[in-house]
């Protein structure tokens, strides 16, 4: 099956800093999603982005399908951005990476 | 509109007992998925329902796990003779395959086997 590798595994930022999270896939995926898992465990959809670039407020994402990677950009980070960020992709069921644990300090 | 709902939110059971977990997908979504997330881990696929097709059970970890989806809507995940290693958060997701592959997750059921 597809392998999903996320980096970095852990990231600590000061409030206001920018960051880039990366997701690499071992094979082509025909859909890709980014999620934020909040401290209560709820998975929040950030982006559905099989290819191209999307932006939503302080967050944006880029997927280069031909090179099998995706990037999530967080600008002007806030403490509420803390949590685990997952990328996932596949054809039918999603295969998840192991996540990036983000901590934003006030 | 209403999102994916799951019940119960928490379940504590004794080893060896059977449990049933319920998922109500978003209305009109034809595809439904079950995943499991162990403490500090990513999500592990369990089973996938698509319309009237036979379910994809390739992720079920043992024959103690089963799931059904009645009337193309509500789904129940059953774990028989629970073991301590079954302790995890069980997440359900649904999607509208008339649109795209984007999945939407419920809040999960936290299962603790003592």
Short mmCIF file of C-alpha atoms in Angstrom, two decimals:
data_model
loop_
_atom_site.label_atom_id
_atom_site.label_comp_id
_atom_site.label_asym_id
_atom_site.label_seq_id
_atom_site.Cartn_x
_atom_site.Cartn_y
_atom_site.Cartn_z
CA UNK A 1 0.00 0.00 0.00
CA UNK A 2 0.87 3.66 -0.15
CA UNK A 3 3.30 4.99 2.45
CA UNK A 4 2.83 8.53 3.75
CA UNK A 5 5.73 10.33 5.42
CA UNK A 6 5.25 13.60 7.27
CA UNK A 7 7.88 16.03 8.46
CA UNK A 8 8.79 17.35 10.88
CA UNK A 9 7.27 15.03 13.49
CA UNK A 10 7.32 17.79 16.09
CA UNK A 11 7.42 21.57 15.75
CA UNK A 12 7.45 24.27 18.40
CA UNK A 13 6.84 27.87 17.37
CA UNK A 14 6.45 31.24 18.98
CA UNK A 15 3.14 32.90 18.29
CA UNK A 16 3.36 34.92 15.07
CA UNK A 17 5.93 32.68 13.38
CA UNK A 18 5.42 30.94 10.03
CA UNK A 19 5.89 27.26 9.33
CA UNK A 20 5.86 24.68 6.55
CA UNK A 21 4.75 21.09 7.00
CA UNK A 22 5.60 18.49 4.38
CA UNK A 23 3.98 15.27 3.26
CA UNK A 24 5.64 12.77 0.92
CA UNK A 25 3.90 9.82 -0.75
CA UNK A 26 5.52 6.60 -1.90
CA UNK A 27 3.25 6.40 -4.92
CA UNK A 28 0.78 8.51 -6.82
CA UNK A 29 -2.42 9.40 -5.02
CA UNK A 30 -5.51 10.66 -6.71
CA UNK A 31 -6.77 12.60 -3.74
CA UNK A 32 -5.07 14.31 -0.83
CA UNK A 33 -6.40 15.87 2.33
CA UNK A 34 -4.90 17.86 5.20
CA UNK A 35 -6.51 17.67 8.62
CA UNK A 36 -6.00 19.37 11.96
CA UNK A 37 -6.76 17.21 14.97
CA UNK A 38 -7.70 19.45 17.84
CA UNK A 39 -6.99 18.66 21.52
CA UNK A 40 -10.41 16.99 21.79
CA UNK A 41 -9.54 14.58 19.00
CA UNK A 42 -11.83 15.99 16.34
CA UNK A 43 -10.42 15.88 12.82
CA UNK A 44 -11.02 19.20 11.11
CA UNK A 45 -10.83 19.32 7.32
CA UNK A 46 -8.30 21.90 6.23
CA UNK A 47 -7.83 21.22 2.54
CA UNK A 48 -8.91 18.74 -0.07
CA UNK A 49 -6.11 19.30 -2.57
CA UNK A 50 -5.29 16.58 -5.12
CA UNK A 51 -3.18 19.12 -7.01
CA UNK A 52 -2.43 22.80 -7.20
CA UNK A 53 -2.59 25.46 -4.52
CA UNK A 54 -5.37 26.57 -2.21
CA UNK A 55 -5.55 29.22 0.47
CA UNK A 56 -7.86 29.68 3.41
CA UNK A 57 -7.01 32.63 5.63
CA UNK A 58 -3.62 32.10 7.24
CA UNK A 59 -3.34 28.59 5.86
CA UNK A 60 -2.43 27.51 2.39
CA UNK A 61 -1.48 24.22 0.78
CA UNK A 62 0.27 23.11 -2.36
CA UNK A 63 0.29 19.64 -3.88
CA UNK A 64 2.70 18.64 -6.64
CA UNK A 65 1.14 15.37 -7.68
CA UNK A 66 3.82 14.50 -10.25
CA UNK A 67 6.48 14.67 -7.53
CA UNK A 68 4.28 13.03 -4.89
CA UNK A 69 4.42 15.64 -2.18
CA UNK A 70 2.27 18.28 -0.53
CA UNK A 71 3.07 21.26 1.66
CA UNK A 72 0.97 23.01 4.28
CA UNK A 73 1.88 26.59 5.14
CA UNK A 74 0.81 28.23 8.35
CA UNK A 75 1.46 31.95 8.59
CA UNK A 76 1.29 34.20 11.66
CA UNK A 77 0.68 31.16 13.87
CA UNK A 78 -1.64 31.40 16.86
CA UNK A 79 -1.89 29.28 19.99
CA UNK A 80 -5.14 27.85 18.67
CA UNK A 81 -3.18 26.33 15.78
CA UNK A 82 -1.65 23.86 18.22
CA UNK A 83 -2.48 20.21 17.68
CA UNK A 84 -1.61 17.44 15.27
CA UNK A 85 -1.64 17.96 11.53
CA UNK A 86 -2.24 14.93 9.35
CA UNK A 87 -1.99 14.51 5.63
CA UNK A 88 -3.64 11.60 3.92
CA UNK A 89 -4.25 10.27 0.47
CA UNK A 90 -5.32 7.27 -1.54
CA UNK A 91 -7.93 6.12 -3.97
CA UNK A 92 -10.74 4.92 -1.72
CA UNK A 93 -9.76 4.62 1.91
CA UNK A 94 -7.34 7.21 3.19
CA UNK A 95 -3.84 6.29 4.24
CA UNK A 96 -2.62 8.65 6.93
CA UNK A 97 0.79 9.91 7.80
CA UNK A 98 1.91 9.80 11.42
CA UNK A 99 1.31 13.51 11.82
CA UNK A 100 3.15 16.66 12.84
CA UNK A 101 2.65 17.73 16.45
CA UNK A 102 2.57 21.53 16.42
CA UNK A 103 2.87 23.56 19.59
CA UNK A 104 2.50 27.34 19.37
CA UNK A 105 3.74 29.16 22.44
CA UNK A 106 2.26 32.50 23.53
CA UNK B 1 -25.97 21.02 7.84
CA UNK B 2 -25.43 18.25 10.35
CA UNK B 3 -22.07 16.54 10.29
CA UNK B 4 -21.13 12.93 10.98
CA UNK B 5 -22.29 11.81 14.41
CA UNK B 6 -21.10 8.88 16.48
CA UNK B 7 -22.31 7.24 19.64
CA UNK B 8 -21.43 6.65 22.35
CA UNK B 9 -18.70 9.25 22.73
CA UNK B 10 -17.03 7.12 25.38
CA UNK B 11 -17.33 3.42 26.16
CA UNK B 12 -15.65 1.50 28.94
CA UNK B 13 -16.04 -2.26 28.81
CA UNK B 14 -14.57 -5.30 30.44
CA UNK B 15 -12.29 -7.62 28.55
CA UNK B 16 -14.28 -10.34 26.82
CA UNK B 17 -17.48 -8.33 26.41
CA UNK B 18 -18.98 -7.34 23.04
CA UNK B 19 -19.43 -3.69 22.07
CA UNK B 20 -21.36 -1.87 19.35
CA UNK B 21 -20.37 1.52 18.03
CA UNK B 22 -22.70 3.60 15.91
CA UNK B 23 -22.13 6.05 13.08
CA UNK B 24 -24.64 8.38 11.43
CA UNK B 25 -23.12 9.74 8.21
CA UNK B 26 -23.92 13.05 6.60
CA UNK B 27 -27.29 12.78 4.92
CA UNK B 28 -26.93 11.78 1.28
CA UNK B 29 -23.34 10.55 1.58
CA UNK B 30 -23.07 7.15 -0.06
CA UNK B 31 -19.60 6.21 1.14
CA UNK B 32 -18.85 5.41 4.78
CA UNK B 33 -15.57 4.49 6.44
CA UNK B 34 -14.39 3.25 9.81
CA UNK B 35 -10.91 4.01 11.14
CA UNK B 36 -9.11 3.35 14.39
CA UNK B 37 -6.64 5.64 16.13
CA UNK B 38 -4.55 4.22 18.92
CA UNK B 39 -3.00 6.55 21.48
CA UNK B 40 -0.53 8.93 19.86
CA UNK B 41 -0.81 7.23 16.48
CA UNK B 42 -2.18 8.00 13.06
CA UNK B 43 -5.38 6.58 11.71
CA UNK B 44 -5.73 2.98 10.61
CA UNK B 45 -8.35 2.04 8.00
CA UNK B 46 -10.80 -0.67 9.05
CA UNK B 47 -13.69 -0.98 6.60
CA UNK B 48 -15.36 0.90 3.75
CA UNK B 49 -18.95 0.85 2.48
CA UNK B 50 -19.88 2.21 -0.93
CA UNK B 51 -23.55 2.22 -1.88
CA UNK B 52 -24.86 -1.30 -2.40
CA UNK B 53 -21.45 -2.80 -3.19
CA UNK B 54 -19.85 -5.43 -0.99
CA UNK B 55 -17.85 -3.67 1.74
CA UNK B 56 -14.06 -3.49 1.64
CA UNK B 57 -13.11 -5.30 4.86
CA UNK B 58 -9.40 -5.43 4.15
CA UNK B 59 -8.47 -3.35 7.19
CA UNK B 60 -10.29 -5.33 9.86
CA UNK B 61 -7.62 -6.62 12.27
CA UNK B 62 -9.36 -9.88 13.22
CA UNK B 63 -12.60 -11.81 12.80
CA UNK B 64 -13.77 -10.35 16.11
CA UNK B 65 -14.45 -7.14 14.20
CA UNK B 66 -17.47 -6.74 11.94
CA UNK B 67 -19.57 -3.91 10.59
CA UNK B 68 -22.83 -3.43 8.83
CA UNK B 69 -24.58 -0.57 7.19
CA UNK B 70 -28.37 -0.70 7.16
CA UNK B 71 -30.42 1.05 4.52
CA UNK B 72 -27.37 2.73 3.09
CA UNK B 73 -27.16 5.11 6.03
CA UNK B 74 -26.39 4.24 9.66
CA UNK B 75 -23.48 1.91 10.33
CA UNK B 76 -22.62 -0.22 13.34
CA UNK B 77 -19.14 -1.50 14.14
CA UNK B 78 -19.18 -4.54 16.42
CA UNK B 79 -16.23 -5.85 18.36
CA UNK B 80 -16.73 -9.27 19.93
CA UNK B 81 -14.80 -10.59 22.92
CA UNK B 82 -12.96 -7.31 23.36
CA UNK B 83 -9.27 -7.33 24.23
CA UNK B 84 -7.18 -4.61 25.86
CA UNK B 85 -5.40 -3.93 22.57
CA UNK B 86 -8.77 -2.91 21.11
CA UNK B 87 -8.66 0.24 23.26
CA UNK B 88 -8.54 3.16 20.84
CA UNK B 89 -10.62 5.92 19.34
CA UNK B 90 -12.88 4.63 16.59
CA UNK B 91 -13.62 7.22 13.93
CA UNK B 92 -16.24 7.19 11.23
CA UNK B 93 -16.11 9.24 8.05
CA UNK B 94 -18.42 9.75 5.10
CA UNK B 95 -18.21 11.31 1.68
CA UNK B 96 -20.41 12.20 -1.24
CA UNK B 97 -18.97 10.28 -4.16
CA UNK B 98 -21.05 12.31 -6.58
CA UNK B 99 -18.75 15.23 -5.79
CA UNK B 100 -15.22 14.11 -4.97
CA UNK B 101 -13.13 12.02 -2.57
CA UNK B 102 -13.18 14.42 0.37
CA UNK B 103 -14.00 12.65 3.62
CA UNK B 104 -15.65 14.18 6.66
CA UNK B 105 -15.04 12.72 10.11
CA UNK B 106 -17.21 12.29 13.15
CA UNK B 107 -16.01 13.05 16.69
CA UNK B 108 -15.14 9.42 17.39
CA UNK B 109 -15.89 6.89 20.10
CA UNK B 110 -13.20 6.41 22.73
CA UNK B 111 -13.20 2.71 23.67
CA UNK B 112 -11.43 1.57 26.81
CA UNK B 113 -11.18 -2.15 27.54
CA UNK B 114 -10.31 -2.90 31.16
#
